[in-house]
XYZ file of C-alpha atoms in Angstrom:
285
model
C -21.847 -0.374 35.043
C -25.134 1.534 35.080
C -23.258 4.807 34.806
C -21.256 3.543 31.797
C -24.414 2.375 30.005
C -26.101 5.719 30.543
C -23.226 7.696 29.037
C -22.209 5.431 26.162
C -25.450 4.039 24.777
C -26.948 7.402 23.712
C -23.669 8.276 21.974
C -23.685 4.995 20.039
C -27.349 5.429 19.147
C -26.702 8.970 17.929
C -23.787 7.793 15.732
C -25.944 5.053 14.200
C -28.766 7.531 13.574
C -26.565 9.923 11.610
C -24.898 7.200 9.554
C -21.277 6.237 9.122
C -18.725 5.359 6.473
C -15.971 2.775 6.722
C -13.175 3.147 4.192
C -11.921 -0.408 3.688
C -8.476 -1.278 2.387
C -8.957 -4.447 0.342
C -5.273 -5.099 -0.245
C -3.639 -5.742 -3.628
C -6.427 -7.905 -5.014
C -6.659 -11.386 -3.543
C -9.805 -11.650 -1.439
C -8.048 -13.697 1.240
C -5.710 -10.778 1.963
C -8.549 -8.834 3.573
C -8.042 -8.234 7.279
C -10.610 -9.530 9.765
C -11.597 -5.942 10.486
C -12.145 -5.239 6.792
C -14.322 -8.333 6.360
C -16.375 -7.371 9.421
C -16.948 -3.851 8.095
C -18.212 -5.202 4.782
C -20.479 -7.687 6.565
C -22.053 -4.950 8.687
C -22.654 -2.458 5.876
C -26.031 -1.476 4.456
C -24.337 -0.166 1.310
C -21.094 -1.480 -0.212
C -19.232 0.623 -2.787
C -16.389 -1.249 -4.425
C -13.995 -0.754 -7.350
C -14.701 -3.707 -9.644
C -11.655 -2.988 -11.820
C -9.279 -3.023 -8.845
C -10.804 -5.390 -6.269
C -11.737 -9.042 -6.737
C -15.450 -9.772 -6.648
C -14.910 -12.435 -4.000
C -14.649 -9.703 -1.349
C -18.404 -9.188 -1.782
C -19.012 -12.640 -0.314
C -18.705 -10.927 3.058
C -21.583 -8.555 2.279
C -25.102 -9.165 3.591
C -27.566 -10.622 1.056
C -29.740 -7.526 1.424
C -26.892 -5.012 1.128
C -26.956 -2.516 -1.720
C -23.825 -3.024 -3.848
C -22.509 -0.261 -6.110
C -19.538 -0.325 -8.500
C -17.461 2.834 -8.135
C -15.827 2.339 -11.542
C -18.701 4.240 -13.139
C -19.121 6.746 -10.305
C -17.635 10.211 -9.907
C -16.769 11.666 -6.509
C -20.077 13.523 -6.621
C -21.938 10.254 -7.187
C -20.218 8.672 -4.191
C -20.866 11.707 -1.999
C -24.556 11.514 -2.938
C -24.595 8.017 -1.416
C -22.890 9.379 1.689
C -25.502 12.125 1.942
C -28.241 9.490 1.802
C -26.431 7.540 4.510
C -26.435 10.668 6.672
C -30.161 11.187 6.143
C -31.185 7.558 6.644
C -28.623 6.445 9.243
C -26.943 3.922 6.945
C -23.559 2.266 7.239
C -21.518 2.484 4.010
C -18.429 0.364 3.361
C -16.276 2.045 0.711
C -13.827 -0.588 -0.538
C -10.525 0.619 -1.987
C -7.704 -1.431 -3.476
C -4.424 -1.639 -1.597
C -4.121 0.627 1.420
C -6.375 3.705 1.627
C -3.435 5.887 2.648
C -1.838 5.565 -0.800
C -3.331 6.991 -4.005
C -6.871 6.095 -3.029
C -8.689 9.431 -3.209
C -9.398 8.851 0.474
C -8.894 12.282 1.979
C -11.342 14.054 -0.303
C -14.019 11.579 0.769
C -13.172 11.899 4.459
C -13.414 15.693 4.182
C -16.858 15.497 2.611
C -18.053 12.980 5.172
C -17.038 15.436 7.888
C -19.128 18.127 6.198
C -22.085 15.732 6.214
C -21.618 14.879 9.890
C -20.790 11.246 9.150
C -18.633 9.156 11.423
C -15.671 7.765 9.461
C -13.399 4.810 10.147
C -10.452 3.860 7.941
C -9.421 0.204 7.869
C -5.844 -0.254 6.562
C -5.125 -2.788 3.865
C -2.090 -4.748 2.696
C -0.193 -2.307 0.438
C 0.613 -3.509 -3.066
C 4.373 -2.921 -2.718
C 4.444 -5.234 0.295
C 2.560 -7.918 -1.622
C 4.968 -7.658 -4.553
C 7.983 -7.951 -2.259
C 6.457 -11.080 -0.751
C 5.793 -12.588 -4.178
C 9.374 -11.841 -5.183
C 10.670 -13.394 -1.959
C 12.662 -10.285 -1.096
C 13.117 -7.997 1.874
C 13.278 -4.343 0.806
C 15.592 -3.188 3.601
C 18.903 -5.033 3.709
C 21.574 -4.149 6.315
C 24.368 -2.021 4.852
C 22.619 -1.933 1.450
C 19.283 -0.133 1.810
C 17.456 0.984 4.928
C 14.750 3.119 3.344
C 11.903 2.579 0.900
C 10.623 5.394 -1.318
C 7.005 5.098 -2.473
C 6.283 7.324 -5.449
C 4.979 7.587 -9.005
C 6.221 9.016 -12.264
C 5.406 12.650 -12.999
C 3.814 13.893 -16.188
C 0.513 12.041 -15.855
C -2.966 13.269 -15.053
C -1.987 14.358 -11.539
C 1.008 16.750 -11.446
C 3.836 16.036 -9.033
C 4.884 18.646 -6.461
C 8.294 20.254 -7.098
C 11.187 18.090 -5.960
C 9.232 14.826 -6.077
C 10.413 13.675 -9.501
C 11.609 10.073 -9.784
C 15.114 11.217 -10.725
C 15.357 13.191 -7.471
C 14.332 10.248 -5.295
C 16.610 7.937 -7.303
C 19.625 9.929 -6.141
C 19.265 8.239 -2.748
C 20.133 4.876 -4.333
C 17.836 3.004 -1.957
C 14.809 0.808 -2.679
C 12.000 2.433 -4.636
C 8.416 1.262 -5.195
C 6.923 2.948 -8.243
C 3.198 3.016 -8.858
C 1.128 4.268 -11.811
C 4.123 4.475 -14.154
C 3.981 1.569 -16.621
C 2.419 3.558 -19.475
C 5.593 5.685 -19.689
C 8.269 3.060 -19.100
C 10.813 4.867 -21.282
C 10.560 8.006 -19.180
C 10.703 5.928 -16.010
C 13.905 4.151 -17.060
C 15.471 7.441 -18.148
C 14.753 9.136 -14.817
C 16.088 6.178 -12.852
C 19.331 6.366 -14.837
C 19.493 10.148 -14.476
C 19.114 9.754 -10.726
C 22.158 7.500 -10.593
C 20.977 3.889 -10.664
C 23.462 1.789 -12.688
C 22.137 -0.086 -15.728
C 22.404 -3.419 -13.912
C 20.300 -2.322 -10.900
C 17.693 -5.059 -10.327
C 14.021 -4.365 -10.997
C 10.925 -6.409 -10.166
C 7.924 -5.758 -12.415
C 4.581 -6.968 -11.082
C 1.307 -6.946 -13.004
C -1.972 -7.630 -11.164
C -0.118 -8.886 -8.096
C -2.078 -11.575 -6.162
C -4.737 -11.835 -8.888
C -5.168 -15.113 -10.822
C -3.562 -13.453 -13.861
C -0.588 -12.052 -11.950
C 2.725 -11.721 -13.761
C 6.039 -11.260 -11.970
C 9.096 -10.335 -14.044
C 12.695 -9.595 -13.157
C 14.851 -7.281 -15.203
C 17.257 -4.368 -14.714
C 17.062 -0.617 -15.118
C 18.760 -1.120 -18.480
C 16.110 -3.579 -19.725
C 13.077 -2.122 -17.951
C 11.542 -0.378 -20.961
C 11.864 -3.333 -23.325
C 10.516 -5.736 -20.682
C 7.402 -3.626 -20.113
C 6.771 -3.168 -23.830
C 7.387 -6.827 -24.632
C 4.622 -7.838 -22.228
C 2.390 -4.892 -23.163
C 2.008 -3.638 -19.633
C 0.454 -0.213 -19.202
C -1.698 -0.377 -16.080
C -2.084 -2.393 -12.841
C 1.728 -2.627 -12.757
C 4.113 -1.862 -9.909
C 7.917 -1.631 -10.003
C 10.421 -2.362 -7.247
C 13.881 -0.965 -7.942
C 17.142 -1.017 -6.024
C 20.217 -3.004 -5.001
C 18.403 -4.667 -2.077
C 16.509 -6.811 -4.586
C 19.617 -8.905 -5.272
C 21.727 -8.317 -2.152
C 22.894 -11.164 0.066
C 25.630 -11.931 2.543
C 24.684 -9.329 5.143
C 22.997 -9.926 8.464
C 20.807 -7.965 10.815
C 22.267 -6.722 14.075
C 18.948 -7.414 15.766
C 19.616 -11.163 15.883
C 23.391 -10.943 16.175
C 24.627 -12.618 19.408
C 26.576 -9.453 20.125
C 23.460 -7.292 20.132
C 21.499 -6.855 23.343
C 18.015 -5.570 24.112
C 15.434 -5.771 26.874
C 14.866 -9.505 26.360
C 18.346 -10.802 25.607
C 21.892 -10.263 26.844
C 24.798 -9.982 24.429
C 27.512 -12.612 24.375
C 30.710 -10.786 25.466
C 32.976 -12.107 22.692
C 30.348 -11.476 20.015
C 29.757 -8.005 21.443
C 33.451 -7.151 21.124
C 33.538 -8.474 17.564
C 30.492 -6.439 16.619
C 32.037 -3.262 18.079
C 35.281 -3.893 16.223
C 33.360 -4.337 12.974
C 31.528 -1.059 13.482
C 34.785 0.758 14.303
C 36.337 -0.576 11.109
C 33.584 1.009 9.026
C 33.867 4.433 10.722
C-alpha cells in the first residue's frame, strides 16, 4: 500500500495543479436525465460553463455555491479557451456542460484539442442523446426485426456547416432504415424533398419533436408527405429533431433474442422451437 501511495499521489497532485476540464453531457434538457457522473463533475467544479439556451437551469443546482458560473451562449470558442487557460494557470477544475451527448454536434473535439495544447487533463462524460429521448417519448424502438436494424444520425446539408460529399440526406435515405435528423427544421421543404428523393414513400411515418423533455416539449406524428406542412403549421425552426422510417409504425415482428428457439450462454433452445426458427429462416433465404 505504501508503494501505491508513493507512485499515485504525486501524479494526482500534479494533475490537480495543472487544472482539468470535464466535458459534461447534460442530455436532451430535463435536469433529471443527468447521469450520476455528470452531476458529480458539476458538483466538484470550480468553474461551470453551461449553454443556457440548450440546458435547463436546474442542472446548476448541483454546482457549489462558490462556483463561478458562465453562460456559453454569449461566448466564442476563444472566450471559452481563455477560461481553460486560466484553469491551467490556477489549477482549476472546469465543468463544460453541453446539451445531449458531447459526441454529437457539440463542438467538443475543438475544445479537447485546445485543452491538450494547454496541458489540461480532459474527461468526457457521455449524456443521453436527444434521438434516444425522442424515441422514448414516442414509445418506439428504432430497430425492429426484419424492418430496420440500423439508425442513421445526420443533419440536412446547406446550412452554416457544409456536409462532406456523399453525406446528403437523400443518400442516407436510400437505405430505407430509421433516420434521426438534427438541425434541419428551418428547411423542412428541402428535408422532405430529399427524403422522397432517397426513396421513402409518402406515407413513411415521421416523429417531430420540439424541445424534447423540456416543460414546453411538443411531440407530433406525421408522414414524409405531410412533414413540411406540419413543421410550418407549428412554426418550428430550431430545437427540433425528426425520426423517420418504417420502424416507427411497425408491429407483428419479434426478436430472436427472446425466441425459445434461440440459444446463448445462459439459456438452451427448446428443440421444437429451434427447428421452427430454422425453417422460418430457410424460407426467407
